Short mmCIF file of C-alpha atoms in Angstrom, two decimals:
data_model
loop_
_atom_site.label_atom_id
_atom_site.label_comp_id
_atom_site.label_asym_id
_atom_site.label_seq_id
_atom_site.Cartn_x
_atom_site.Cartn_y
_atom_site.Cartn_z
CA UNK E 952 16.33 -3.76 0.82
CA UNK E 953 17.02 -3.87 4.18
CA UNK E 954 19.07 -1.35 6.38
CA UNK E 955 21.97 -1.34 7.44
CA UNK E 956 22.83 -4.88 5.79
CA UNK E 957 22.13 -3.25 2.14
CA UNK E 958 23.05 0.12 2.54
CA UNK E 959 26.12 0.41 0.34
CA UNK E 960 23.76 -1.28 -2.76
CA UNK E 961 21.24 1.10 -1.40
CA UNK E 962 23.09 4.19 -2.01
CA UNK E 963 24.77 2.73 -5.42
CA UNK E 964 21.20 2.50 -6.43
CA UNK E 965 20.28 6.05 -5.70
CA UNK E 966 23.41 7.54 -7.42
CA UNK E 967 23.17 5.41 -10.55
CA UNK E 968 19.22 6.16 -10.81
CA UNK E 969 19.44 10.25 -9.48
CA UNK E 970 15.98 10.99 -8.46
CA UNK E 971 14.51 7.44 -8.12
CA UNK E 972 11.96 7.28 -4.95
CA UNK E 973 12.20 5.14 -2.06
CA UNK E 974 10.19 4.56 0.27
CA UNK E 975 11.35 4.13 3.95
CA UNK E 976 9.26 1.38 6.29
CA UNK E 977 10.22 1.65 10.25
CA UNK E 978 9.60 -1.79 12.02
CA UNK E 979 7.66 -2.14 15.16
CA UNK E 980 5.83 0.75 13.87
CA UNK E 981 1.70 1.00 13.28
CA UNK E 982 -0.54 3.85 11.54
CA UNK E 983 1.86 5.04 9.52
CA UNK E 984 4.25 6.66 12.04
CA UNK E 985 8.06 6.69 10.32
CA UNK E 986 7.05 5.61 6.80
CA UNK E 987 8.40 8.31 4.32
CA UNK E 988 9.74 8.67 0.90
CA UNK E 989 13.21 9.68 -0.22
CA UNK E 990 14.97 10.51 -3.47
CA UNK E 991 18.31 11.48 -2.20
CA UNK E 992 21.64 9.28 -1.06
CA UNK E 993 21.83 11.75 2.08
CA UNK E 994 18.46 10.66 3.44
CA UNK E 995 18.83 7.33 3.85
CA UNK E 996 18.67 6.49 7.39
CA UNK E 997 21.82 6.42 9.87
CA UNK E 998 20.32 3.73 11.86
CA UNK E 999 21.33 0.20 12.99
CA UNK E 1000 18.09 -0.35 13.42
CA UNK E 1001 16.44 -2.66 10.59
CA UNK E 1002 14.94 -0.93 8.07
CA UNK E 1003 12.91 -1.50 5.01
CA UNK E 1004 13.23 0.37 1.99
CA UNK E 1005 11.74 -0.32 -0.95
CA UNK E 1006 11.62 1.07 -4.50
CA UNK E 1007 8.48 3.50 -4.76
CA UNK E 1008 6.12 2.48 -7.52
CA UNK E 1009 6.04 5.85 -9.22
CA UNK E 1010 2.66 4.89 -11.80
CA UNK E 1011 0.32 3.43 -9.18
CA UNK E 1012 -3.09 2.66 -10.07
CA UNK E 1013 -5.21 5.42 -8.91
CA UNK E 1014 -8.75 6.41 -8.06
CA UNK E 1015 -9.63 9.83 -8.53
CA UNK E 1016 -6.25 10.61 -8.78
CA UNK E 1017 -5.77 9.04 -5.47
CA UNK E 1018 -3.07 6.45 -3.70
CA UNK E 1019 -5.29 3.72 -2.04
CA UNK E 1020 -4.42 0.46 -0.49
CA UNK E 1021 -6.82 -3.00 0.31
CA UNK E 1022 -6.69 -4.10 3.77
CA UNK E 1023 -7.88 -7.84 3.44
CA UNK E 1024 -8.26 -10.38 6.03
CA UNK E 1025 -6.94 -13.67 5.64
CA UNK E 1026 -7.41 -16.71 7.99
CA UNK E 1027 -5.06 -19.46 7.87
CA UNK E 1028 -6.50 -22.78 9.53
CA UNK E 1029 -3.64 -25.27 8.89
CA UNK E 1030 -0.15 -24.86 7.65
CA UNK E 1031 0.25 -28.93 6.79
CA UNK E 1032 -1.86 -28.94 4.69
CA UNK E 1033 -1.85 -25.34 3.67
CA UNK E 1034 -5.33 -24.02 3.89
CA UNK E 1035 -6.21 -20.28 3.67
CA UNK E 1036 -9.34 -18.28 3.21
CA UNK E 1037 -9.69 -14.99 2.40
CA UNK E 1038 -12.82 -12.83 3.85
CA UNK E 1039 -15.37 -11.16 1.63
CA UNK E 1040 -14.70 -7.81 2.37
CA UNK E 1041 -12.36 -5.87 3.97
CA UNK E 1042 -11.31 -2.09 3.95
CA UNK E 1043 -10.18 0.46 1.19
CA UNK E 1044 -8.22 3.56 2.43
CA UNK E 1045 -7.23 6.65 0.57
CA UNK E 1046 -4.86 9.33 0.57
CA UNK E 1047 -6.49 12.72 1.08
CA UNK E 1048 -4.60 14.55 -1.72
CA UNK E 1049 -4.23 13.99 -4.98
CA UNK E 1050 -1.67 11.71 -5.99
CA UNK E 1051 1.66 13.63 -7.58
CA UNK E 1052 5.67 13.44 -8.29
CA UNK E 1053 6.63 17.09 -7.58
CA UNK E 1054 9.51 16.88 -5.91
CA UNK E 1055 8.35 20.21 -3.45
CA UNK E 1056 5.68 17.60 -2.38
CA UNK E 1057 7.62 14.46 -1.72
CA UNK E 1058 7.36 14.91 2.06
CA UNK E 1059 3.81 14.94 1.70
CA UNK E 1060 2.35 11.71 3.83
CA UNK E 1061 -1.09 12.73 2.96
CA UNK E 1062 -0.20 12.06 -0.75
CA UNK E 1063 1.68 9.09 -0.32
CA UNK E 1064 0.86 7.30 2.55
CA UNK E 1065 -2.63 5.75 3.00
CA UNK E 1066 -2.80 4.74 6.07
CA UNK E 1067 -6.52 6.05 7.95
CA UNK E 1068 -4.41 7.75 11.16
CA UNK E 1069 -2.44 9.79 8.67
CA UNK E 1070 -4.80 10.93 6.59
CA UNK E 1071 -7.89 11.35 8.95
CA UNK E 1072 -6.69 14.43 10.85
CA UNK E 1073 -6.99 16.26 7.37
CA UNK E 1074 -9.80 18.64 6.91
CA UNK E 1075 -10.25 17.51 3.53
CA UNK E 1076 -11.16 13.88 5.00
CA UNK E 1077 -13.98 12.88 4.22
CA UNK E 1078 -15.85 10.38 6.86
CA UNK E 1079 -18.05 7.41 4.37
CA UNK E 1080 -21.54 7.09 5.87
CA UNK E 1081 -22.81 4.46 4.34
CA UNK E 1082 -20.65 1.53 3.96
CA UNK E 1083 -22.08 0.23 0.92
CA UNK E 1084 -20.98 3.17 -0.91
CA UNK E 1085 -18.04 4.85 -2.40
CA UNK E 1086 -17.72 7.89 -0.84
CA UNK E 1087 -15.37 9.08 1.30
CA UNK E 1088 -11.64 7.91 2.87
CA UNK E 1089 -12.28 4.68 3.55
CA UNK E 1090 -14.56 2.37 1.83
CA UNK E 1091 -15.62 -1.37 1.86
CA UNK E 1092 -14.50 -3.47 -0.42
CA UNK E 1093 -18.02 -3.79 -1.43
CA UNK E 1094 -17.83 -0.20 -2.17
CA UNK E 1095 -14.93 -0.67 -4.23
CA UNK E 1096 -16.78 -3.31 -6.34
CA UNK E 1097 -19.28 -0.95 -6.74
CA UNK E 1098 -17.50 1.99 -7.82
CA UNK E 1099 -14.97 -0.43 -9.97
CA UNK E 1100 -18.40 -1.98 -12.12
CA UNK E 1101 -19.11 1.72 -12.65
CA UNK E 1102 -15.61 2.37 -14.19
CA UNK E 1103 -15.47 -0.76 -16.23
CA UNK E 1104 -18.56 -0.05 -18.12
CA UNK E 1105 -16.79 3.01 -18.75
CA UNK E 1106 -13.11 0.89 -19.66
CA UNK E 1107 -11.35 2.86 -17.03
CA UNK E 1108 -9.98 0.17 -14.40
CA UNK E 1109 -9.03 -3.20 -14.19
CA UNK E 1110 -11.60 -6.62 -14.47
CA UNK E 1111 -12.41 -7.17 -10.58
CA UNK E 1112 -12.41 -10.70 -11.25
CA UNK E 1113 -8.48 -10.69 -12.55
CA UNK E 1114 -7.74 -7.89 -9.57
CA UNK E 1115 -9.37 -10.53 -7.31
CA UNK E 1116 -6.90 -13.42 -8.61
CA UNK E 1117 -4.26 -11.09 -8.38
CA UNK E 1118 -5.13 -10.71 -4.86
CA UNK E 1119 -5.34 -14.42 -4.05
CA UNK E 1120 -2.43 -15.05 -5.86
CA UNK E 1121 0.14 -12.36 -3.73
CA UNK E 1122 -1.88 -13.67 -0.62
CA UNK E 1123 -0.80 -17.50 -1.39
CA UNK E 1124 2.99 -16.48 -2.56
CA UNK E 1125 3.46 -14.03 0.47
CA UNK E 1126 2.25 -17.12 3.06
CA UNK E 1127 4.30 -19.42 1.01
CA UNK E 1128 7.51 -16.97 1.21
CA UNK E 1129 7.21 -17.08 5.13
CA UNK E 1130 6.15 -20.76 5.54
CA UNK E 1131 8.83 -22.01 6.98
CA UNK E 1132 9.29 -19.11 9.55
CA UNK E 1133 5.72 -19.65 10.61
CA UNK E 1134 6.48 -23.26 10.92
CA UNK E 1135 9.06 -22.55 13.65
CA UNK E 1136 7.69 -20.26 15.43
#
């Protein structure tokens, strides 16, 4: 949803689902500076500044019992036809504490933000020194192939080859969604 167009759906949202988590995305913003996450109708906002705030996935997929998100790079070389390619590898970055939905920890950005300026001032981040490896805050995406081929041998994460589609797939329908934008512009 975006503020202040949606607000009254917004806040008829938060009253019908008591407790449901936003989360609250500043634009113009970078490193995580403004992004937090709400539960109650009185902390929404009083901005006319657009906002984005979107429902908080509450049963992310975690690694040990961490948020994480993928940065991947994508290069678009013609819109007509559309051709895209995504790189290789790209960059994994964690949350420094362990992932939870007590409500005395919902202001918590180290839990549930993952973005590397957030999280790196912590002294329980961990720097990775080798880049092939998963250890640390912040892998490779090698590193997260790595540690995933581990886990599936044990059936405890997802087939990289259907995350990897999955992937492709929100890359191609995000692009798509803002074709005609990019067209303009």
């Amino acid at each position: 949803m975006n503020l202040p167009r949606d607000r009254k759906e917004l806040e008829d949202k938060m009253r019908a689902e008591p407790g449901s988590l936003w989360i609250v995305k500043p634009p113009g913003k970078n490193n995580g500076s403004g992004i937090h996450v709400i539960n109650n109708v009185g902390e929404i906002p009083k901005t006319e500044e657009d906002i984005c705030i979107q429902r908080y996935i509450v049963n992310p997929y975690l690694i040990k019992r961490c948020k994480f998100d993928l940065r991947i790079y994508v290069l678009v070389t013609s819109l007509e036809p559309l051709r895209i390619y995504l790189y290789e590898d790209g960059l994994v970055r964690f949350s420094v504490n362990e992932y939870t939905l007590d409500p005395e920890q919902i202001k918590d950005k180290r839990i549930h933000v993952t973005n590397f300026d957030v999280n790196k001032t912590s002294e329980k981040f961990l720097h990775n020194n080798d880049p092939l490896e998963p250890e640390g805050h912040k892998w490779t995406l090698t590193a997260l192939w790595k540690y995933m081929s581990s886990e599936i041998a044990n059936e405890k994460c997802l087939s990289l080859f259907e995350m990897w589609e999955k992937v492709e797939e929100l890359v191609i329908k995000s692009l798509l969604c803002g074709l005609t934008s990019i067209k303009q512009s």
